[in-house]
XYZ file of C-alpha atoms in Angstrom:
410
model
C -14.261 -44.464 -32.270
C -16.698 -47.020 -31.193
C -15.859 -49.843 -28.935
C -16.303 -53.427 -30.702
C -17.542 -55.300 -28.019
C -21.050 -56.301 -26.760
C -22.673 -54.196 -24.267
C -23.464 -55.825 -21.021
C -26.215 -53.670 -19.438
C -26.541 -53.858 -15.819
C -28.485 -51.753 -13.238
C -26.458 -50.056 -10.552
C -27.659 -47.725 -7.990
C -25.344 -44.857 -7.369
C -26.893 -41.802 -5.696
C -30.409 -43.060 -6.638
C -29.493 -43.423 -10.466
C -29.639 -46.463 -12.407
C -27.038 -46.634 -15.214
C -27.224 -48.639 -18.427
C -23.391 -49.336 -18.584
C -21.019 -51.193 -20.583
C -18.275 -53.105 -18.990
C -15.340 -55.252 -19.907
C -14.247 -56.211 -16.178
C -10.723 -55.142 -16.581
C -9.876 -56.716 -19.827
C -7.992 -54.862 -22.722
C -10.257 -53.086 -25.076
C -9.103 -52.841 -28.664
C -10.539 -49.767 -30.324
C -12.259 -49.969 -33.864
C -14.943 -48.424 -36.011
C -17.744 -50.576 -35.302
C -20.695 -50.484 -32.913
C -22.767 -53.264 -31.550
C -26.111 -53.078 -29.994
C -27.458 -54.674 -26.818
C -29.984 -57.549 -27.350
C -33.225 -57.171 -28.865
C -35.502 -54.101 -28.583
C -37.919 -56.252 -26.683
C -35.354 -56.848 -24.061
C -34.218 -53.210 -23.744
C -38.260 -52.312 -23.583
C -38.625 -54.844 -20.792
C -35.797 -53.375 -18.560
C -36.971 -49.826 -19.384
C -40.333 -50.723 -18.129
C -38.905 -51.972 -14.877
C -37.272 -48.810 -14.141
C -40.390 -46.899 -14.868
C -42.695 -49.126 -12.797
C -40.182 -48.859 -9.904
C -40.359 -44.886 -10.196
C -36.490 -44.849 -10.451
C -35.531 -41.057 -10.277
C -32.824 -41.163 -13.137
C -31.560 -43.819 -15.749
C -28.475 -42.936 -17.527
C -27.400 -44.607 -20.794
C -23.518 -44.643 -20.661
C -23.248 -44.727 -24.442
C -21.002 -42.159 -26.138
C -23.363 -41.610 -29.132
C -26.798 -42.907 -28.384
C -28.242 -41.593 -31.754
C -25.627 -42.978 -34.161
C -28.447 -45.274 -35.223
C -31.696 -43.191 -35.653
C -34.297 -45.716 -35.897
C -32.700 -47.358 -32.692
C -32.756 -44.052 -30.867
C -36.131 -43.110 -31.898
C -37.798 -46.659 -30.835
C -36.455 -46.100 -27.324
C -37.401 -42.481 -27.083
C -40.944 -43.237 -28.339
C -41.068 -45.894 -25.807
C -40.175 -43.925 -22.766
C -42.577 -41.099 -23.958
C -45.519 -43.441 -24.397
C -45.023 -45.407 -20.871
C -43.989 -42.231 -19.031
C -45.239 -41.964 -15.512
C -44.005 -38.543 -14.661
C -41.249 -39.542 -12.411
C -38.302 -41.132 -14.286
C -35.493 -38.932 -16.134
C -33.541 -40.748 -18.723
C -29.940 -39.325 -19.317
C -28.553 -39.892 -22.996
C -25.164 -38.981 -24.494
C -25.736 -37.527 -28.022
C -24.020 -36.003 -31.094
C -26.274 -32.757 -31.413
C -25.171 -32.434 -35.213
C -26.516 -35.923 -36.128
C -30.042 -35.233 -34.634
C -32.531 -35.261 -37.505
C -36.037 -33.384 -37.853
C -38.127 -36.595 -36.844
C -35.920 -36.842 -33.522
C -35.971 -33.140 -32.900
C -40.079 -33.346 -33.034
C -40.332 -36.288 -30.741
C -37.982 -34.557 -28.310
C -39.940 -31.432 -28.337
C -43.199 -33.386 -27.697
C -41.629 -34.736 -24.466
C -42.863 -33.552 -20.980
C -40.244 -31.304 -19.422
C -37.621 -33.385 -17.427
C -38.202 -36.764 -19.408
C -35.095 -36.788 -20.839
C -31.904 -34.717 -20.541
C -29.209 -34.639 -23.417
C -25.156 -34.670 -22.758
C -23.379 -33.368 -25.703
C -19.595 -33.653 -25.985
C -18.427 -30.514 -27.903
C -15.022 -30.844 -26.556
C -13.617 -27.768 -28.727
C -14.827 -25.391 -31.182
C -11.116 -25.119 -32.715
C -11.522 -26.751 -36.284
C -7.865 -27.829 -36.213
C -8.333 -29.356 -33.047
C -11.510 -31.424 -33.936
C -9.538 -32.610 -37.015
C -6.655 -33.470 -35.132
C -8.742 -35.761 -32.699
C -10.226 -37.444 -35.460
C -13.908 -35.895 -34.897
C -16.451 -34.672 -37.632
C -18.205 -32.607 -35.204
C -19.732 -29.366 -36.917
C -20.273 -26.920 -34.271
C -22.553 -24.530 -36.287
C -25.105 -27.386 -36.492
C -24.269 -28.236 -32.823
C -25.319 -24.571 -31.903
C -28.348 -24.609 -34.207
C -29.658 -27.875 -32.604
C -28.880 -26.777 -29.035
C -30.681 -23.562 -29.548
C -33.555 -25.043 -31.023
C -33.949 -27.576 -28.146
C -33.634 -24.741 -25.595
C -36.601 -23.017 -27.189
C -38.856 -26.058 -25.792
C -37.859 -25.512 -22.557
C -38.527 -29.098 -21.697
C -34.924 -30.830 -21.939
C -31.708 -30.307 -19.652
C -28.775 -29.830 -21.840
C -25.173 -30.692 -20.593
C -22.541 -29.551 -23.044
C -18.653 -30.733 -22.375
C -15.409 -28.877 -23.012
C -12.081 -30.646 -22.789
C -8.874 -28.601 -21.994
C -5.533 -30.092 -22.872
C -6.460 -31.020 -26.410
C -3.817 -30.514 -29.270
C -3.582 -27.154 -30.877
C -5.732 -25.616 -28.444
C -3.822 -22.968 -26.258
C -5.167 -20.714 -23.533
C -6.359 -17.983 -26.314
C -8.235 -20.788 -28.356
C -9.750 -22.562 -25.449
C -11.179 -19.298 -24.182
C -12.945 -19.046 -27.429
C -14.170 -22.452 -27.118
C -15.345 -21.766 -23.922
C -17.323 -18.567 -24.803
C -18.806 -20.289 -27.857
C -20.371 -23.066 -25.832
C -21.400 -20.825 -22.736
C -23.373 -18.546 -25.113
C -25.404 -21.307 -26.106
C -26.874 -21.280 -22.309
C -26.808 -25.021 -21.798
C -28.286 -25.984 -18.116
C -24.780 -27.269 -17.422
C -21.136 -26.683 -18.878
C -18.686 -29.213 -17.970
C -14.974 -28.202 -18.243
C -13.036 -31.439 -18.214
C -9.337 -32.258 -18.759
C -7.751 -34.488 -21.075
C -7.001 -37.820 -19.799
C -4.175 -40.106 -21.819
C -5.652 -43.363 -21.537
C -3.066 -46.454 -22.041
C -3.562 -47.737 -25.368
C -5.395 -44.693 -26.697
C -4.527 -42.422 -29.724
C -3.557 -39.684 -27.373
C -0.954 -41.801 -25.680
C 0.764 -42.859 -29.035
C 0.803 -39.074 -29.953
C 2.286 -37.788 -26.533
C 5.672 -36.925 -27.813
C 4.280 -34.926 -30.586
C 1.806 -32.968 -28.676
C 4.230 -32.533 -25.814
C 1.568 -34.556 -23.326
C 2.882 -34.501 -19.659
C 0.180 -36.153 -17.730
C -0.107 -38.081 -14.239
C 1.253 -41.480 -14.210
C -1.698 -42.873 -12.107
C -5.382 -42.745 -12.779
C -6.843 -40.658 -14.080
C -3.960 -39.901 -16.231
C -4.737 -36.402 -16.224
C -2.878 -34.016 -18.455
C -0.724 -31.381 -16.670
C 0.579 -29.402 -19.830
C 1.102 -29.752 -23.428
C 2.766 -27.903 -26.318
C 0.038 -25.338 -26.168
C -0.794 -25.012 -22.390
C 1.489 -24.393 -19.701
C 1.091 -25.846 -16.156
C 0.406 -22.479 -14.738
C -2.465 -21.967 -17.461
C -3.808 -25.499 -16.914
C -4.208 -24.265 -13.249
C -5.940 -21.291 -14.090
C -8.345 -23.527 -16.124
C -8.910 -25.593 -12.904
C -9.804 -22.448 -11.041
C -12.123 -21.641 -13.842
C -13.422 -25.014 -13.672
C -14.529 -24.850 -9.965
C -15.953 -21.504 -10.475
C -18.374 -22.566 -13.608
C -19.424 -25.671 -11.072
C -20.039 -23.395 -8.269
C -21.744 -20.482 -9.784
C -23.096 -21.649 -13.298
C -23.848 -25.312 -12.776
C -25.537 -25.148 -9.610
C -28.322 -22.857 -11.278
C -28.417 -20.680 -8.111
C -27.170 -17.432 -9.339
C -28.662 -17.121 -12.882
C -29.910 -13.713 -12.653
C -26.889 -12.284 -10.920
C -24.381 -13.837 -13.461
C -26.308 -12.827 -16.386
C -25.755 -9.165 -15.392
C -22.232 -9.769 -14.196
C -21.222 -11.250 -17.506
C -21.978 -7.508 -19.011
C -19.104 -6.313 -16.856
C -16.523 -8.379 -18.628
C -15.299 -8.788 -22.204
C -16.509 -12.265 -22.047
C -18.081 -15.187 -19.898
C -14.607 -16.643 -19.808
C -12.797 -13.639 -18.205
C -15.693 -13.332 -15.661
C -15.099 -16.708 -14.408
C -11.383 -16.213 -14.548
C -11.806 -13.151 -12.264
C -14.026 -14.998 -9.847
C -11.185 -17.726 -9.633
C -8.304 -15.011 -9.021
C -10.628 -13.591 -6.469
C -10.893 -16.901 -4.729
C -7.271 -17.251 -4.874
C -6.347 -13.952 -3.508
C -8.506 -14.446 -0.630
C -7.568 -18.103 0.013
C -11.374 -19.093 -0.368
C -10.481 -22.076 -2.314
C -8.702 -23.545 0.805
C -12.042 -23.981 2.729
C -15.535 -25.621 2.203
C -18.428 -23.156 1.783
C -22.141 -23.345 2.741
C -24.734 -22.504 0.276
C -25.591 -18.996 1.544
C -21.899 -18.354 2.088
C -21.397 -18.638 -1.860
C -23.802 -15.679 -2.178
C -21.983 -13.618 0.464
C -18.710 -14.302 -1.385
C -20.171 -13.325 -4.750
C -21.410 -10.158 -3.194
C -17.951 -9.686 -1.581
C -16.513 -10.050 -5.284
C -18.812 -7.375 -6.495
C -17.978 -4.976 -3.580
C -14.351 -5.304 -4.738
C -14.920 -5.236 -8.297
C -18.008 -3.134 -9.000
C -18.872 -1.195 -5.807
C -20.938 1.453 -7.336
C -23.219 -1.326 -8.414
C -23.347 -3.185 -5.021
C -27.075 -2.455 -4.257
C -28.284 -3.808 -7.535
C -26.391 -6.828 -7.259
C -27.495 -7.250 -3.736
C -31.237 -7.496 -4.918
C -30.358 -9.867 -7.933
C -28.719 -12.262 -5.316
C -31.724 -12.051 -3.171
C -33.907 -12.703 -6.026
C -31.675 -15.811 -6.993
C -32.019 -17.139 -3.422
C -35.891 -17.024 -3.337
C -36.110 -18.128 -6.996
C -34.510 -21.319 -5.804
C -36.098 -22.073 -2.405
C -38.537 -20.531 0.240
C -35.920 -19.868 2.808
C -37.425 -18.949 6.310
C -34.333 -17.784 7.992
C -33.393 -14.680 5.873
C -29.747 -14.134 5.262
C -27.857 -11.130 6.337
C -26.933 -10.369 2.620
C -30.304 -9.746 1.715
C -30.700 -6.939 4.275
C -34.263 -6.105 5.985
C -37.475 -7.553 4.372
C -39.177 -4.286 3.250
C -42.646 -5.705 2.773
C -44.768 -4.818 5.793
C -46.724 -7.180 7.672
C -49.953 -5.082 7.271
C -49.474 -5.107 3.294
C -49.115 -8.986 3.385
C -51.895 -9.485 5.654
C -54.170 -7.496 3.242
C -52.620 -9.228 0.033
C -53.115 -12.914 1.311
C -56.483 -11.937 2.655
C -57.754 -10.536 -0.628
C -55.623 -13.686 -2.726
C -57.616 -16.174 -0.387
C -60.829 -14.952 -1.863
C -60.309 -13.882 -5.513
C -57.075 -15.906 -6.346
C -55.855 -13.466 -8.873
C -52.223 -14.673 -8.796
C -52.446 -18.119 -7.075
C -54.642 -20.134 -9.248
C -55.349 -23.738 -8.126
C -54.814 -22.497 -4.311
C -58.383 -22.536 -3.873
C -58.348 -25.176 -1.153
C -55.759 -23.224 1.046
C -56.506 -20.139 3.635
C -54.592 -17.098 3.772
C -52.053 -18.472 6.341
C -51.238 -21.166 4.071
C -51.103 -19.319 1.198
C -48.360 -17.151 2.792
C -46.360 -20.527 3.922
C -46.238 -21.795 0.434
C -45.263 -18.498 -1.166
C -42.970 -15.529 -0.577
C -43.237 -11.730 -1.381
C -40.134 -9.654 -1.997
C -39.897 -5.872 -2.668
C -37.250 -4.731 -5.223
C -35.932 -1.438 -5.985
C -34.607 -2.456 -9.482
C -36.504 -4.238 -12.380
C -34.576 -7.521 -11.779
C -36.604 -9.539 -14.324
C -35.985 -6.950 -17.013
C -33.678 -4.058 -17.683
C -32.349 -3.677 -14.122
C -33.017 -0.079 -14.147
C -34.096 1.578 -10.945
C -37.726 0.830 -10.604
C -39.929 -0.341 -7.695
C -41.075 -4.062 -7.932
C -43.120 -6.418 -5.912
C -42.396 -9.986 -6.844
C -44.358 -13.167 -5.823
C -42.540 -16.416 -5.849
C -45.033 -19.565 -6.167
C -43.285 -22.685 -4.870
C -45.982 -25.048 -5.561
C -45.538 -24.084 -9.451
C -42.022 -24.746 -9.899
C -40.422 -25.466 -13.192
C -40.149 -29.388 -13.773
C -36.970 -28.695 -15.439
C -35.100 -26.179 -13.392
C -37.273 -26.590 -10.251
C -37.189 -22.977 -9.958
C -40.288 -21.130 -8.550
C -42.892 -19.624 -10.598
C -42.570 -15.716 -10.327
C -45.348 -12.930 -11.015
C -45.069 -9.197 -10.928
C -47.911 -8.034 -8.422
C -49.531 -4.824 -9.582
C -49.409 -1.796 -7.062
C -51.252 1.273 -7.154
């Protein structure tokens, strides 16, 4: 349902992000079926221009279905595209299955990183979707998400909710795997919150909802999910947040998924590993997370430790040009003489580092990294010697990952 109250748009700074938000100042809100729109489009454009001119890093539209009015959505998207200065990112919550062809083509024409989309899937169980009074068509959502993915210019954030009616462990696992296989940039696993005055609260006896008596009123167990299962899902949530949503382990995870019956099983096993070794009881540095994942591999897939060590090394340099080489990566096998010869030649010919003509060989070396691998980490993962160049000046504007090139060797 939509909220039948006027939008009060206020700019708020939270971690360098401005939020377009709707507030009711603590007053009771009656749910209804109508939506009201804030002011005239001219006023919206004026405020958008302020954010663009001030080069605000991110502006979030906190609206559950931004695109429920196609004309309104297109007008705003056209405005931010036409007035874009290459800095500000705009975040929208949309119903993917409502996006029409005109909207999709407009999205595909935007610069990488101009907008990001949050899509609330919640569940792929049809009975669950009907029970919570939604009309989401997952097949259409999947088609739209995959099409947007092909453009490689929009960050997509897909949401699931645990604790919904008729969704037990087996059903939730299927929902998780369905959404995971769409490869969104982020997969948010949330937990049902039984808010006062909501439909879920009115059905708590029928659904067997037991939830916290204080905010955020999060569900503890239901007729379909036990407390123990809910705790397992909490563990899966943590592993997804640390390893998938961070974007730091993409190549390693892609290969690890092949070792398990489904992606859900992989994250469940990772959570169990954390629990068995009491790793969830302490905070960990970014590098320690790589070491823990390698420890998981040693315990579960010892025979392929060398491959996964190289995949983790690739993932590390794919994200950043680390100067202090971590222990898990082993010795750097590219000799100084080879590196000197490569950068000497590259400073003159620029075969791989196009656009670096103003830099000398010493500067080129600082802005890039070369790693020797014994496996085809970019492809089949079969044993094959490869030299990979990581270019940190030409990062993806969407993922911020380095540009990578295989160096041809005799």
